[in-house]
Amino acid sequence: MKNLSNWQAQLGRLGTVVGKYKYVCLVILAGVLLLLLPDKARLETKQTQAELPEDSCSVEEMEQKLEHALSQIEGAGQVTVVLTVKGGSRRVLAQDSAISQTEEHKDSTWNTVVISEGSGRESTVLLQQLSPEFRGALVVCSGGGDPTVRLKVVEAVAALTGLGSDRISVCKGT
């Protein structure tokens, strides 16, 4: 009986403390909930990112798209595009680190995060796919001798690749 009354007294005190600090308790509870939410959101984005194709746009595909778009410019005529790039496309994978510390030094180990797809299949978690950086563009078109066409072509290539006009060369073709 004494234990029961002790528990009731403790619950009464807890109720008064919670009542007195209810806003503080609500803020702490909201903070804990917010800490738990990103994990679920991160899992969902990792699953959708893992479904991305290996290489969403190769340099050759970009050249073909540019050729098609530039050939639509009035006076450009037949167009050939050559793009130079720095490096290639890169994939940034999710990694997990473990830190072990001894008295002499601290070591960290990096492991690539893997998702199990069931049936014994596993895949890496893709965080980001980086396209190659364009270094320059050469455009050869039959209307390349006309300054107006050259300007339109340079502006179009600059808009589509992010290159400055000093890195785009437009030449007259046959």
JSON list of C-alpha atoms in Angstrom, two decimals:
[
{"chain": "A", "resi": 1, "resn": "MET", "atom": "CA", "xyz": [0.00, 0.00, 0.00]},
{"chain": "A", "resi": 2, "resn": "LYS", "atom": "CA", "xyz": [2.87, 2.32, 0.82]},
{"chain": "A", "resi": 3, "resn": "ASN", "atom": "CA", "xyz": [4.39, 1.72, -2.66]},
{"chain": "A", "resi": 4, "resn": "LEU", "atom": "CA", "xyz": [1.08, 2.54, -4.35]},
{"chain": "A", "resi": 5, "resn": "SER", "atom": "CA", "xyz": [0.76, 5.86, -2.54]},
{"chain": "A", "resi": 6, "resn": "ASN", "atom": "CA", "xyz": [4.41, 6.63, -3.38]},
{"chain": "A", "resi": 7, "resn": "TRP", "atom": "CA", "xyz": [3.69, 6.07, -7.08]},
{"chain": "A", "resi": 8, "resn": "GLN", "atom": "CA", "xyz": [0.59, 8.22, -6.92]},
{"chain": "A", "resi": 9, "resn": "ALA", "atom": "CA", "xyz": [2.58, 11.01, -5.26]},
{"chain": "A", "resi": 10, "resn": "GLN", "atom": "CA", "xyz": [5.30, 10.75, -7.93]},
{"chain": "A", "resi": 11, "resn": "LEU", "atom": "CA", "xyz": [2.70, 10.88, -10.75]},
{"chain": "A", "resi": 12, "resn": "GLY", "atom": "CA", "xyz": [1.10, 13.92, -9.11]},
{"chain": "A", "resi": 13, "resn": "ARG", "atom": "CA", "xyz": [4.45, 15.74, -9.02]},
{"chain": "A", "resi": 14, "resn": "LEU", "atom": "CA", "xyz": [5.18, 14.73, -12.63]},
{"chain": "A", "resi": 15, "resn": "GLY", "atom": "CA", "xyz": [1.78, 16.08, -13.69]},
{"chain": "A", "resi": 16, "resn": "THR", "atom": "CA", "xyz": [2.53, 19.42, -12.03]},
{"chain": "A", "resi": 17, "resn": "VAL", "atom": "CA", "xyz": [5.97, 19.67, -13.65]},
{"chain": "A", "resi": 18, "resn": "VAL", "atom": "CA", "xyz": [4.56, 18.78, -17.10]},
{"chain": "A", "resi": 19, "resn": "GLY", "atom": "CA", "xyz": [1.73, 21.29, -16.61]},
{"chain": "A", "resi": 20, "resn": "LYS", "atom": "CA", "xyz": [4.18, 23.98, -15.58]},
{"chain": "A", "resi": 21, "resn": "TYR", "atom": "CA", "xyz": [6.59, 23.30, -18.48]},
{"chain": "A", "resi": 22, "resn": "LYS", "atom": "CA", "xyz": [4.13, 22.08, -21.12]},
{"chain": "A", "resi": 23, "resn": "TYR", "atom": "CA", "xyz": [5.44, 24.43, -23.81]},
{"chain": "A", "resi": 24, "resn": "VAL", "atom": "CA", "xyz": [9.03, 23.36, -23.20]},
{"chain": "A", "resi": 25, "resn": "CYS", "atom": "CA", "xyz": [7.94, 19.71, -23.39]},
{"chain": "A", "resi": 26, "resn": "LEU", "atom": "CA", "xyz": [6.09, 20.39, -26.66]},
{"chain": "A", "resi": 27, "resn": "VAL", "atom": "CA", "xyz": [9.17, 22.04, -28.18]},
{"chain": "A", "resi": 28, "resn": "ILE", "atom": "CA", "xyz": [11.38, 19.12, -27.14]},
{"chain": "A", "resi": 29, "resn": "LEU", "atom": "CA", "xyz": [8.86, 16.62, -28.51]},
{"chain": "A", "resi": 30, "resn": "ALA", "atom": "CA", "xyz": [8.65, 18.54, -31.82]},
{"chain": "A", "resi": 31, "resn": "GLY", "atom": "CA", "xyz": [12.46, 18.56, -32.04]},
{"chain": "A", "resi": 32, "resn": "VAL", "atom": "CA", "xyz": [12.65, 14.81, -31.52]},
{"chain": "A", "resi": 33, "resn": "LEU", "atom": "CA", "xyz": [10.02, 14.28, -34.21]},
{"chain": "A", "resi": 34, "resn": "LEU", "atom": "CA", "xyz": [11.90, 16.54, -36.64]},
{"chain": "A", "resi": 35, "resn": "LEU", "atom": "CA", "xyz": [15.10, 14.60, -36.02]},
{"chain": "A", "resi": 36, "resn": "LEU", "atom": "CA", "xyz": [13.33, 11.39, -36.95]},
{"chain": "A", "resi": 37, "resn": "LEU", "atom": "CA", "xyz": [11.65, 12.70, -40.13]},
{"chain": "A", "resi": 38, "resn": "PRO", "atom": "CA", "xyz": [14.73, 13.26, -42.37]},
{"chain": "A", "resi": 39, "resn": "ASP", "atom": "CA", "xyz": [15.68, 9.60, -42.14]},
{"chain": "A", "resi": 40, "resn": "LYS", "atom": "CA", "xyz": [12.42, 8.56, -43.81]},
{"chain": "A", "resi": 41, "resn": "ALA", "atom": "CA", "xyz": [12.66, 11.33, -46.40]},
{"chain": "A", "resi": 42, "resn": "ARG", "atom": "CA", "xyz": [16.29, 10.44, -47.14]},
{"chain": "A", "resi": 43, "resn": "LEU", "atom": "CA", "xyz": [15.33, 6.80, -47.68]},
{"chain": "A", "resi": 44, "resn": "GLU", "atom": "CA", "xyz": [12.61, 7.79, -50.16]},
{"chain": "A", "resi": 45, "resn": "THR", "atom": "CA", "xyz": [14.95, 10.06, -52.14]},
{"chain": "A", "resi": 46, "resn": "LYS", "atom": "CA", "xyz": [17.68, 7.42, -52.14]},
{"chain": "A", "resi": 47, "resn": "GLN", "atom": "CA", "xyz": [15.26, 4.88, -53.58]},
{"chain": "A", "resi": 48, "resn": "THR", "atom": "CA", "xyz": [14.14, 7.23, -56.36]},
{"chain": "A", "resi": 49, "resn": "GLN", "atom": "CA", "xyz": [17.72, 8.29, -57.09]},
{"chain": "A", "resi": 50, "resn": "ALA", "atom": "CA", "xyz": [18.84, 4.67, -57.29]},
{"chain": "A", "resi": 51, "resn": "GLU", "atom": "CA", "xyz": [16.35, 4.20, -60.13]},
{"chain": "A", "resi": 52, "resn": "LEU", "atom": "CA", "xyz": [18.03, 6.89, -62.28]},
{"chain": "A", "resi": 53, "resn": "PRO", "atom": "CA", "xyz": [19.71, 5.68, -65.48]},
{"chain": "A", "resi": 54, "resn": "GLU", "atom": "CA", "xyz": [23.48, 5.27, -65.42]},
{"chain": "A", "resi": 55, "resn": "ASP", "atom": "CA", "xyz": [24.22, 8.18, -67.77]},
{"chain": "A", "resi": 56, "resn": "SER", "atom": "CA", "xyz": [21.27, 10.50, -68.35]},
{"chain": "A", "resi": 57, "resn": "CYS", "atom": "CA", "xyz": [22.89, 12.47, -71.22]},
{"chain": "A", "resi": 58, "resn": "SER", "atom": "CA", "xyz": [26.14, 11.57, -72.96]},
{"chain": "A", "resi": 59, "resn": "VAL", "atom": "CA", "xyz": [28.29, 14.06, -74.85]},
{"chain": "A", "resi": 60, "resn": "GLU", "atom": "CA", "xyz": [27.32, 12.45, -78.16]},
{"chain": "A", "resi": 61, "resn": "GLU", "atom": "CA", "xyz": [23.61, 12.81, -77.34]},
{"chain": "A", "resi": 62, "resn": "MET", "atom": "CA", "xyz": [24.16, 16.45, -76.39]},
{"chain": "A", "resi": 63, "resn": "GLU", "atom": "CA", "xyz": [25.98, 17.07, -79.70]},
{"chain": "A", "resi": 64, "resn": "GLN", "atom": "CA", "xyz": [23.09, 15.51, -81.62]},
{"chain": "A", "resi": 65, "resn": "LYS", "atom": "CA", "xyz": [20.53, 17.60, -79.72]},
{"chain": "A", "resi": 66, "resn": "LEU", "atom": "CA", "xyz": [22.54, 20.75, -80.42]},
{"chain": "A", "resi": 67, "resn": "GLU", "atom": "CA", "xyz": [22.89, 19.86, -84.11]},
{"chain": "A", "resi": 68, "resn": "HIS", "atom": "CA", "xyz": [19.15, 19.36, -84.40]},
{"chain": "A", "resi": 69, "resn": "ALA", "atom": "CA", "xyz": [18.32, 22.60, -82.54]},
{"chain": "A", "resi": 70, "resn": "LEU", "atom": "CA", "xyz": [20.91, 24.72, -84.36]},
{"chain": "A", "resi": 71, "resn": "SER", "atom": "CA", "xyz": [19.84, 23.46, -87.79]},
{"chain": "A", "resi": 72, "resn": "GLN", "atom": "CA", "xyz": [16.45, 25.03, -87.06]},
{"chain": "A", "resi": 73, "resn": "ILE", "atom": "CA", "xyz": [18.01, 28.52, -86.90]},
{"chain": "A", "resi": 74, "resn": "GLU", "atom": "CA", "xyz": [17.18, 30.47, -90.04]},
{"chain": "A", "resi": 75, "resn": "GLY", "atom": "CA", "xyz": [20.17, 30.54, -92.37]},
{"chain": "A", "resi": 76, "resn": "ALA", "atom": "CA", "xyz": [22.25, 28.01, -90.40]},
{"chain": "A", "resi": 77, "resn": "GLY", "atom": "CA", "xyz": [21.75, 25.16, -92.86]},
{"chain": "A", "resi": 78, "resn": "GLN", "atom": "CA", "xyz": [23.42, 21.83, -92.19]},
{"chain": "A", "resi": 79, "resn": "VAL", "atom": "CA", "xyz": [25.10, 21.84, -88.75]},
{"chain": "A", "resi": 80, "resn": "THR", "atom": "CA", "xyz": [27.84, 19.73, -87.16]},
{"chain": "A", "resi": 81, "resn": "VAL", "atom": "CA", "xyz": [28.71, 20.21, -83.47]},
{"chain": "A", "resi": 82, "resn": "VAL", "atom": "CA", "xyz": [31.79, 19.03, -81.58]},
{"chain": "A", "resi": 83, "resn": "LEU", "atom": "CA", "xyz": [31.92, 19.50, -77.81]},
{"chain": "A", "resi": 84, "resn": "THR", "atom": "CA", "xyz": [35.01, 19.12, -75.67]},
{"chain": "A", "resi": 85, "resn": "VAL", "atom": "CA", "xyz": [34.58, 18.20, -72.03]},
{"chain": "A", "resi": 86, "resn": "LYS", "atom": "CA", "xyz": [36.69, 18.11, -68.90]},
{"chain": "A", "resi": 87, "resn": "GLY", "atom": "CA", "xyz": [36.58, 14.64, -67.39]},
{"chain": "A", "resi": 88, "resn": "GLY", "atom": "CA", "xyz": [33.57, 12.41, -67.75]},
{"chain": "A", "resi": 89, "resn": "SER", "atom": "CA", "xyz": [30.31, 11.92, -65.95]},
{"chain": "A", "resi": 90, "resn": "ARG", "atom": "CA", "xyz": [30.71, 10.96, -62.29]},
{"chain": "A", "resi": 91, "resn": "ARG", "atom": "CA", "xyz": [28.45, 9.28, -59.80]},
{"chain": "A", "resi": 92, "resn": "VAL", "atom": "CA", "xyz": [28.56, 10.27, -56.14]},
{"chain": "A", "resi": 93, "resn": "LEU", "atom": "CA", "xyz": [27.60, 7.33, -53.93]},
{"chain": "A", "resi": 94, "resn": "ALA", "atom": "CA", "xyz": [26.41, 7.44, -50.33]},
{"chain": "A", "resi": 95, "resn": "GLN", "atom": "CA", "xyz": [29.09, 6.45, -47.86]},
{"chain": "A", "resi": 96, "resn": "ASP", "atom": "CA", "xyz": [29.03, 5.66, -44.17]},
{"chain": "A", "resi": 97, "resn": "SER", "atom": "CA", "xyz": [31.99, 6.27, -41.90]},
{"chain": "A", "resi": 98, "resn": "ALA", "atom": "CA", "xyz": [33.13, 4.55, -38.76]},
{"chain": "A", "resi": 99, "resn": "ILE", "atom": "CA", "xyz": [35.71, 6.16, -36.49]},
{"chain": "A", "resi": 100, "resn": "SER", "atom": "CA", "xyz": [37.88, 4.08, -34.24]},
{"chain": "A", "resi": 101, "resn": "GLN", "atom": "CA", "xyz": [40.15, 5.74, -31.74]},
{"chain": "A", "resi": 102, "resn": "THR", "atom": "CA", "xyz": [43.11, 4.27, -29.94]},
{"chain": "A", "resi": 103, "resn": "GLU", "atom": "CA", "xyz": [45.48, 5.97, -27.56]},
{"chain": "A", "resi": 104, "resn": "GLU", "atom": "CA", "xyz": [47.97, 6.63, -30.36]},
{"chain": "A", "resi": 105, "resn": "HIS", "atom": "CA", "xyz": [45.73, 7.78, -33.22]},
{"chain": "A", "resi": 106, "resn": "LYS", "atom": "CA", "xyz": [42.29, 8.05, -34.71]},
{"chain": "A", "resi": 107, "resn": "ASP", "atom": "CA", "xyz": [41.24, 5.98, -37.76]},
{"chain": "A", "resi": 108, "resn": "SER", "atom": "CA", "xyz": [38.21, 6.42, -39.98]},
{"chain": "A", "resi": 109, "resn": "THR", "atom": "CA", "xyz": [36.82, 3.81, -42.31]},
{"chain": "A", "resi": 110, "resn": "TRP", "atom": "CA", "xyz": [34.51, 4.61, -45.23]},
{"chain": "A", "resi": 111, "resn": "ASN", "atom": "CA", "xyz": [32.01, 2.06, -46.51]},
{"chain": "A", "resi": 112, "resn": "THR", "atom": "CA", "xyz": [29.70, 2.47, -49.50]},
{"chain": "A", "resi": 113, "resn": "VAL", "atom": "CA", "xyz": [26.02, 2.26, -48.52]},
{"chain": "A", "resi": 114, "resn": "VAL", "atom": "CA", "xyz": [24.17, -0.59, -50.20]},
{"chain": "A", "resi": 115, "resn": "ILE", "atom": "CA", "xyz": [20.41, -1.22, -50.40]},
{"chain": "A", "resi": 116, "resn": "SER", "atom": "CA", "xyz": [19.07, -4.75, -50.52]},
{"chain": "A", "resi": 117, "resn": "GLU", "atom": "CA", "xyz": [16.54, -5.14, -53.34]},
{"chain": "A", "resi": 118, "resn": "GLY", "atom": "CA", "xyz": [15.39, -8.59, -52.29]},
{"chain": "A", "resi": 119, "resn": "SER", "atom": "CA", "xyz": [16.20, -11.93, -53.92]},
{"chain": "A", "resi": 120, "resn": "GLY", "atom": "CA", "xyz": [19.84, -11.46, -52.90]},
{"chain": "A", "resi": 121, "resn": "ARG", "atom": "CA", "xyz": [20.31, -8.40, -55.14]},
{"chain": "A", "resi": 122, "resn": "GLU", "atom": "CA", "xyz": [21.95, -5.27, -53.81]},
{"chain": "A", "resi": 123, "resn": "SER", "atom": "CA", "xyz": [22.55, -1.85, -55.31]},
{"chain": "A", "resi": 124, "resn": "THR", "atom": "CA", "xyz": [24.56, 1.19, -54.27]},
{"chain": "A", "resi": 125, "resn": "VAL", "atom": "CA", "xyz": [22.84, 4.39, -53.16]},
{"chain": "A", "resi": 126, "resn": "LEU", "atom": "CA", "xyz": [23.34, 7.16, -55.71]},
{"chain": "A", "resi": 127, "resn": "LEU", "atom": "CA", "xyz": [23.40, 10.61, -54.14]},
{"chain": "A", "resi": 128, "resn": "GLN", "atom": "CA", "xyz": [24.25, 12.67, -57.20]},
{"chain": "A", "resi": 129, "resn": "GLN", "atom": "CA", "xyz": [25.14, 12.21, -60.85]},
{"chain": "A", "resi": 130, "resn": "LEU", "atom": "CA", "xyz": [27.49, 14.86, -62.17]},
{"chain": "A", "resi": 131, "resn": "SER", "atom": "CA", "xyz": [27.66, 15.56, -65.90]},
{"chain": "A", "resi": 132, "resn": "PRO", "atom": "CA", "xyz": [30.98, 16.38, -67.53]},
{"chain": "A", "resi": 133, "resn": "GLU", "atom": "CA", "xyz": [31.98, 20.04, -67.61]},
{"chain": "A", "resi": 134, "resn": "PHE", "atom": "CA", "xyz": [31.98, 21.58, -71.09]},
{"chain": "A", "resi": 135, "resn": "ARG", "atom": "CA", "xyz": [35.29, 23.17, -72.10]},
{"chain": "A", "resi": 136, "resn": "GLY", "atom": "CA", "xyz": [34.54, 24.35, -75.63]},
{"chain": "A", "resi": 137, "resn": "ALA", "atom": "CA", "xyz": [32.32, 23.97, -78.67]},
{"chain": "A", "resi": 138, "resn": "LEU", "atom": "CA", "xyz": [32.97, 23.95, -82.41]},
{"chain": "A", "resi": 139, "resn": "VAL", "atom": "CA", "xyz": [30.00, 24.51, -84.69]},
{"chain": "A", "resi": 140, "resn": "VAL", "atom": "CA", "xyz": [30.41, 24.04, -88.43]},
{"chain": "A", "resi": 141, "resn": "CYS", "atom": "CA", "xyz": [27.41, 25.18, -90.45]},
{"chain": "A", "resi": 142, "resn": "SER", "atom": "CA", "xyz": [26.80, 26.23, -94.03]},
{"chain": "A", "resi": 143, "resn": "GLY", "atom": "CA", "xyz": [25.52, 29.65, -92.87]},
{"chain": "A", "resi": 144, "resn": "GLY", "atom": "CA", "xyz": [28.53, 30.25, -90.62]},
{"chain": "A", "resi": 145, "resn": "GLY", "atom": "CA", "xyz": [29.85, 33.02, -92.86]},
{"chain": "A", "resi": 146, "resn": "ASP", "atom": "CA", "xyz": [26.89, 35.31, -92.07]},
{"chain": "A", "resi": 147, "resn": "PRO", "atom": "CA", "xyz": [27.55, 37.39, -88.91]},
{"chain": "A", "resi": 148, "resn": "THR", "atom": "CA", "xyz": [23.86, 37.33, -87.91]},
{"chain": "A", "resi": 149, "resn": "VAL", "atom": "CA", "xyz": [23.74, 33.53, -88.10]},
{"chain": "A", "resi": 150, "resn": "ARG", "atom": "CA", "xyz": [27.04, 33.27, -86.22]},
{"chain": "A", "resi": 151, "resn": "LEU", "atom": "CA", "xyz": [25.70, 35.45, -83.41]},
{"chain": "A", "resi": 152, "resn": "LYS", "atom": "CA", "xyz": [22.48, 33.42, -83.14]},
{"chain": "A", "resi": 153, "resn": "VAL", "atom": "CA", "xyz": [24.43, 30.15, -83.10]},
{"chain": "A", "resi": 154, "resn": "VAL", "atom": "CA", "xyz": [26.86, 31.41, -80.44]},
{"chain": "A", "resi": 155, "resn": "GLU", "atom": "CA", "xyz": [23.98, 32.65, -78.25]},
{"chain": "A", "resi": 156, "resn": "ALA", "atom": "CA", "xyz": [22.13, 29.33, -78.62]},
{"chain": "A", "resi": 157, "resn": "VAL", "atom": "CA", "xyz": [25.19, 27.20, -77.78]},
{"chain": "A", "resi": 158, "resn": "ALA", "atom": "CA", "xyz": [26.03, 29.45, -74.82]},
{"chain": "A", "resi": 159, "resn": "ALA", "atom": "CA", "xyz": [22.49, 29.16, -73.49]},
{"chain": "A", "resi": 160, "resn": "LEU", "atom": "CA", "xyz": [22.42, 25.36, -73.83]},
{"chain": "A", "resi": 161, "resn": "THR", "atom": "CA", "xyz": [25.92, 24.54, -72.56]},
{"chain": "A", "resi": 162, "resn": "GLY", "atom": "CA", "xyz": [26.76, 27.38, -70.18]},
{"chain": "A", "resi": 163, "resn": "LEU", "atom": "CA", "xyz": [29.91, 28.17, -72.15]},
{"chain": "A", "resi": 164, "resn": "GLY", "atom": "CA", "xyz": [31.07, 31.72, -72.66]},
{"chain": "A", "resi": 165, "resn": "SER", "atom": "CA", "xyz": [31.17, 33.11, -76.19]},
{"chain": "A", "resi": 166, "resn": "ASP", "atom": "CA", "xyz": [34.99, 33.01, -76.08]},
{"chain": "A", "resi": 167, "resn": "ARG", "atom": "CA", "xyz": [34.82, 29.19, -75.89]},
{"chain": "A", "resi": 168, "resn": "ILE", "atom": "CA", "xyz": [32.48, 28.75, -78.87]},
{"chain": "A", "resi": 169, "resn": "SER", "atom": "CA", "xyz": [33.82, 28.74, -82.42]},
{"chain": "A", "resi": 170, "resn": "VAL", "atom": "CA", "xyz": [31.47, 28.96, -85.40]},
{"chain": "A", "resi": 171, "resn": "CYS", "atom": "CA", "xyz": [32.89, 28.16, -88.83]},
{"chain": "A", "resi": 172, "resn": "LYS", "atom": "CA", "xyz": [31.42, 28.17, -92.31]},
{"chain": "A", "resi": 173, "resn": "GLY", "atom": "CA", "xyz": [30.98, 24.68, -93.72]},
{"chain": "A", "resi": 174, "resn": "THR", "atom": "CA", "xyz": [30.48, 23.42, -97.25]}
]
